CSV table of C-alpha atoms in Angstrom, one decimal:
chain,number,residue,atom,x,y,z
A,1,MET,CA,52.0,-130.7,-45.7
A,2,THR,CA,51.8,-129.4,-42.0
A,3,LEU,CA,53.2,-126.0,-41.4
A,4,SER,CA,56.2,-127.4,-39.4
A,5,GLN,CA,57.3,-129.7,-42.3
A,6,GLU,CA,56.9,-126.6,-44.7
A,7,PHE,CA,59.0,-124.7,-42.6
A,8,GLU,CA,61.9,-127.4,-42.6
A,9,GLU,CA,61.5,-127.4,-46.3
A,10,ILE,CA,62.3,-123.9,-46.1
A,11,LYS,CA,65.4,-124.3,-43.8
A,12,LYS,CA,66.8,-126.8,-46.1
A,13,LEU,CA,67.2,-124.1,-48.6
A,14,MET,CA,70.1,-122.8,-46.5
A,15,GLU,CA,72.3,-126.0,-47.5
A,16,ILE,CA,72.2,-124.8,-51.1
A,17,GLU,CA,75.7,-124.0,-52.3
A,18,GLY,CA,76.5,-120.3,-53.0
A,19,GLY,CA,76.1,-116.8,-51.8
A,20,VAL,CA,74.2,-113.4,-52.5
A,21,ARG,CA,75.0,-110.0,-51.7
A,22,GLY,CA,73.4,-108.3,-48.6
A,23,GLY,CA,72.0,-105.4,-50.7
A,24,VAL,CA,69.4,-107.7,-52.0
A,25,PHE,CA,68.1,-107.9,-48.7
A,26,LYS,CA,68.3,-104.1,-48.1
A,27,THR,CA,65.8,-104.2,-51.5
A,28,ASP,CA,63.4,-106.4,-49.7
A,29,ALA,CA,63.2,-104.6,-46.6
A,30,LEU,CA,62.4,-101.4,-48.7
A,31,TYR,CA,59.8,-102.8,-50.8
A,32,VAL,CA,58.2,-104.3,-47.7
A,33,LEU,CA,58.4,-101.0,-45.5
A,34,SER,CA,56.6,-99.2,-48.5
A,35,LYS,CA,54.1,-101.5,-48.6
A,36,GLU,CA,53.1,-102.7,-45.3
A,37,GLY,CA,55.3,-100.0,-42.9
A,38,GLU,CA,57.7,-101.0,-40.1
A,39,ASN,CA,55.4,-103.4,-38.5
A,40,GLY,CA,55.4,-105.4,-41.5
A,41,ILE,CA,59.0,-105.9,-41.4
A,42,LYS,CA,59.0,-106.9,-37.8
A,43,LYS,CA,56.5,-109.6,-38.7
A,44,VAL,CA,58.5,-111.4,-41.5
A,45,GLU,CA,61.5,-111.0,-39.0
A,46,LYS,CA,59.3,-112.7,-36.3
A,47,LEU,CA,58.6,-115.4,-38.6
A,48,ALA,CA,62.1,-116.0,-39.5
A,49,GLN,CA,63.2,-116.1,-36.0
A,50,GLU,CA,60.5,-118.7,-35.3
A,51,ILE,CA,61.6,-121.2,-37.9
A,52,GLY,CA,65.4,-120.6,-37.0
A,53,CYS,CA,66.5,-118.7,-39.9
A,54,PRO,CA,68.8,-115.8,-39.5
A,55,ILE,CA,66.9,-112.6,-41.1
A,56,ASN,CA,67.5,-109.2,-39.5
A,57,TYR,CA,67.1,-106.7,-42.2
A,58,ASN,CA,69.1,-103.9,-40.4
A,59,GLN,CA,71.8,-106.4,-39.9
A,60,PHE,CA,72.8,-107.1,-43.5
A,61,LYS,CA,75.8,-105.4,-45.1
A,62,THR,CA,75.2,-104.4,-48.7
A,63,MET,CA,78.5,-105.6,-50.1
A,64,GLU,CA,78.7,-108.6,-47.8
A,65,TRP,CA,78.1,-112.2,-48.9
A,66,TYR,CA,75.3,-114.4,-47.4
A,67,PRO,CA,74.0,-117.6,-48.0
A,68,LEU,CA,72.3,-118.4,-51.3
A,69,GLY,CA,69.2,-120.2,-49.7
A,70,LEU,CA,68.5,-116.9,-47.4
A,71,ARG,CA,67.6,-115.0,-50.8
A,72,ALA,CA,64.6,-117.5,-51.4
A,73,ILE,CA,63.7,-117.8,-47.8
A,74,SER,CA,63.1,-113.8,-47.3
A,75,LEU,CA,60.8,-113.8,-50.1
A,76,ILE,CA,59.1,-117.0,-49.1
A,77,LEU,CA,58.3,-115.5,-45.7
A,78,ILE,CA,57.3,-112.3,-47.1
A,79,LYS,CA,55.1,-113.8,-49.7
A,80,LYS,CA,53.8,-116.3,-46.6
A,81,VAL,CA,53.1,-113.1,-43.9
A,82,PHE,CA,51.4,-110.8,-46.0
A,83,ASP,CA,49.3,-113.6,-48.5
A,84,TRP,CA,50.8,-111.9,-51.8
A,85,ASP,CA,50.3,-113.7,-54.9
A,86,ASP,CA,52.8,-114.4,-58.0
A,87,LYS,CA,52.2,-111.4,-59.6
A,88,GLU,CA,53.3,-109.2,-56.5
A,89,ILE,CA,56.5,-110.9,-55.9
A,90,SER,CA,56.9,-110.0,-59.8
A,91,LYS,CA,56.3,-106.4,-59.2
A,92,MET,CA,58.7,-106.6,-56.0
A,93,GLY,CA,61.4,-108.0,-58.5
A,94,ASN,CA,60.8,-105.0,-61.0
A,95,GLU,CA,61.0,-102.6,-58.2
A,96,ALA,CA,64.0,-103.9,-56.6
A,97,PRO,CA,66.7,-102.2,-59.1
A,98,LYS,CA,65.2,-98.6,-58.1
A,99,TYR,CA,66.4,-99.6,-54.5
A,100,SER,CA,69.6,-101.0,-55.1
A,101,PHE,CA,72.9,-99.6,-54.1
A,102,ILE,CA,74.7,-102.0,-56.7
A,103,THR,CA,72.3,-101.2,-59.2
A,104,ARG,CA,73.0,-97.3,-58.9
A,105,MET,CA,76.5,-98.4,-58.9
A,106,LEU,CA,76.6,-100.2,-62.0
A,107,LEU,CA,74.1,-97.9,-64.0
A,108,LYS,CA,76.8,-97.3,-66.7
A,109,TYR,CA,76.3,-100.8,-67.9
A,110,PHE,CA,72.6,-99.6,-68.9
A,111,LEU,CA,73.5,-96.9,-71.4
A,112,SER,CA,71.8,-98.9,-74.1
A,113,ALA,CA,69.9,-101.9,-74.7
A,114,GLU,CA,72.5,-103.9,-76.4
A,115,ARG,CA,75.3,-102.6,-73.7
A,116,SER,CA,72.9,-103.8,-71.0
A,117,PHE,CA,72.6,-107.3,-72.7
A,118,ILE,CA,76.4,-107.5,-73.1
A,119,GLU,CA,77.3,-106.7,-69.7
A,120,SER,CA,74.5,-108.6,-67.9
A,121,PRO,CA,77.0,-111.5,-66.8
A,122,LYS,CA,79.0,-109.2,-65.0
A,123,TYR,CA,75.8,-107.5,-63.4
A,124,TRP,CA,74.9,-110.9,-62.4
A,125,LYS,CA,78.2,-111.9,-61.0
A,126,LYS,CA,78.2,-108.5,-58.7
A,127,HIS,CA,75.1,-110.0,-56.8
A,128,TYR,CA,75.1,-113.9,-56.8
A,129,SER,CA,78.2,-115.9,-56.8
A,130,ALA,CA,76.1,-119.1,-58.3
A,131,GLY,CA,74.8,-119.2,-62.0
A,132,ARG,CA,76.0,-118.3,-64.7
A,133,LEU,CA,73.8,-115.7,-67.0
A,134,GLU,CA,74.5,-116.0,-70.6
A,135,PRO,CA,73.2,-113.1,-73.0
A,136,PHE,CA,71.8,-115.8,-75.6
A,137,GLU,CA,70.4,-113.4,-78.3
A,138,PHE,CA,69.8,-109.5,-79.0
A,139,ASN,CA,67.7,-109.2,-82.2
A,140,GLU,CA,67.1,-105.3,-82.3
A,141,LYS,CA,65.0,-105.8,-85.7
A,142,GLU,CA,62.5,-108.3,-84.4
A,143,LYS,CA,62.7,-106.3,-80.6
A,144,TYR,CA,63.8,-109.3,-78.1
A,145,ILE,CA,66.5,-110.2,-76.1
A,146,ILE,CA,67.0,-113.8,-74.8
A,147,LEU,CA,68.7,-114.6,-71.4
A,148,ARG,CA,69.6,-117.8,-70.0
A,149,LEU,CA,70.4,-118.5,-66.6
A,150,HIS,CA,72.2,-121.8,-66.2
A,151,ASP,CA,73.4,-123.8,-62.9
A,152,PHE,CA,70.7,-122.0,-60.7
A,153,LYS,CA,68.2,-124.0,-59.1
A,154,VAL,CA,67.3,-122.3,-55.7
A,155,HIS,CA,63.5,-122.0,-55.6
A,156,SER,CA,60.9,-121.3,-58.2
A,157,ILE,CA,59.6,-118.1,-55.9
A,158,LEU,CA,62.8,-116.5,-57.7
A,159,CYS,CA,61.2,-117.4,-61.2
A,160,ASN,CA,58.6,-115.0,-60.4
A,161,TYR,CA,61.2,-112.2,-58.9
A,162,PHE,CA,63.2,-112.4,-61.9
A,163,PHE,CA,61.8,-113.3,-65.1
A,164,GLU,CA,57.9,-112.9,-65.3
A,165,ASN,CA,57.9,-109.0,-65.7
A,166,GLY,CA,60.2,-108.8,-62.6
A,167,TYR,CA,63.7,-107.9,-62.0
A,168,PHE,CA,65.2,-108.5,-65.6
A,169,LEU,CA,62.2,-106.6,-67.2
A,170,ARG,CA,63.1,-103.5,-65.2
A,171,ILE,CA,67.1,-104.0,-66.0
A,172,ALA,CA,66.0,-104.0,-69.7
A,173,GLN,CA,64.0,-101.0,-69.3
A,174,TYR,CA,67.0,-98.9,-68.1
A,175,GLY,CA,68.4,-99.4,-71.9
A,176,ILE,CA,65.2,-99.9,-73.9
A,177,LYS,CA,62.6,-96.8,-74.2
A,178,SER,CA,59.5,-98.4,-74.8
A,179,ASP,CA,56.1,-97.9,-73.3
A,180,GLU,CA,55.2,-101.8,-74.6
A,181,ILE,CA,57.9,-104.1,-72.7
A,182,SER,CA,57.2,-107.6,-71.0
A,183,SER,CA,59.5,-110.4,-69.9
A,184,HIS,CA,58.7,-114.2,-69.6
A,185,GLU,CA,60.2,-117.3,-68.6
A,186,THR,CA,60.2,-119.6,-71.7
A,187,LYS,CA,62.4,-122.3,-70.3
A,188,CYS,CA,62.7,-123.2,-66.3
A,189,VAL,CA,64.6,-125.9,-64.4
A,190,PHE,CA,61.7,-126.6,-62.5
A,191,ARG,CA,59.9,-128.0,-65.2
A,192,GLY,CA,62.8,-130.0,-66.5
A,193,ASP,CA,64.8,-127.7,-68.6
A,194,PRO,CA,68.5,-127.6,-68.5
A,195,TYR,CA,68.3,-123.6,-67.5
A,196,HIS,CA,66.2,-120.9,-67.3
A,197,GLU,CA,65.2,-118.8,-70.5
A,198,CYS,CA,63.9,-115.4,-70.3
A,199,VAL,CA,62.5,-113.7,-73.1
A,200,ILE,CA,61.9,-109.9,-73.5
A,201,ARG,CA,60.1,-108.2,-76.2
A,202,TRP,CA,59.1,-104.6,-76.7
A,203,LYS,CA,57.4,-102.7,-79.6
């Protein structure tokens, strides 16, 4: 696939139905700023402009809705500009809640692991208008949580960002006090499964 063909595939993400809060782009920018500085943000915005996607991180409004596909595009372009691997995208996802105004606003949900588990669908809907997060199983004795994300097929880069020791791991860490905690995607719509499944384990 040529570079121009790749960019055309990226732009097709804008056709996906659904919305995402502008706050997620603010967290992207803050992470890039911490790693690559202001010039790094300008590089991502320049590439976005070249492929015709409207990314200007200063112009995003935290609580406004934006096209869902733009959420994946931001991550794809960041990964491409800095040649980051999947682990760095997972790390980016793990760090995101620390930067998020919406997360700080909803910290009341994270008083315990079980409360975080029960309230997780409400938390998801504060950020995304598409997809349904199901708190499938909470097993305190065996020390694991299973979350399932239904009706959400955007781009595989979000699998690393959310599930592979990424975003959902950080949310769990607010309620679970353990030095040994991990999260992994055990089912994925891009591998033919009917939903994404994330298993969080701790000791």
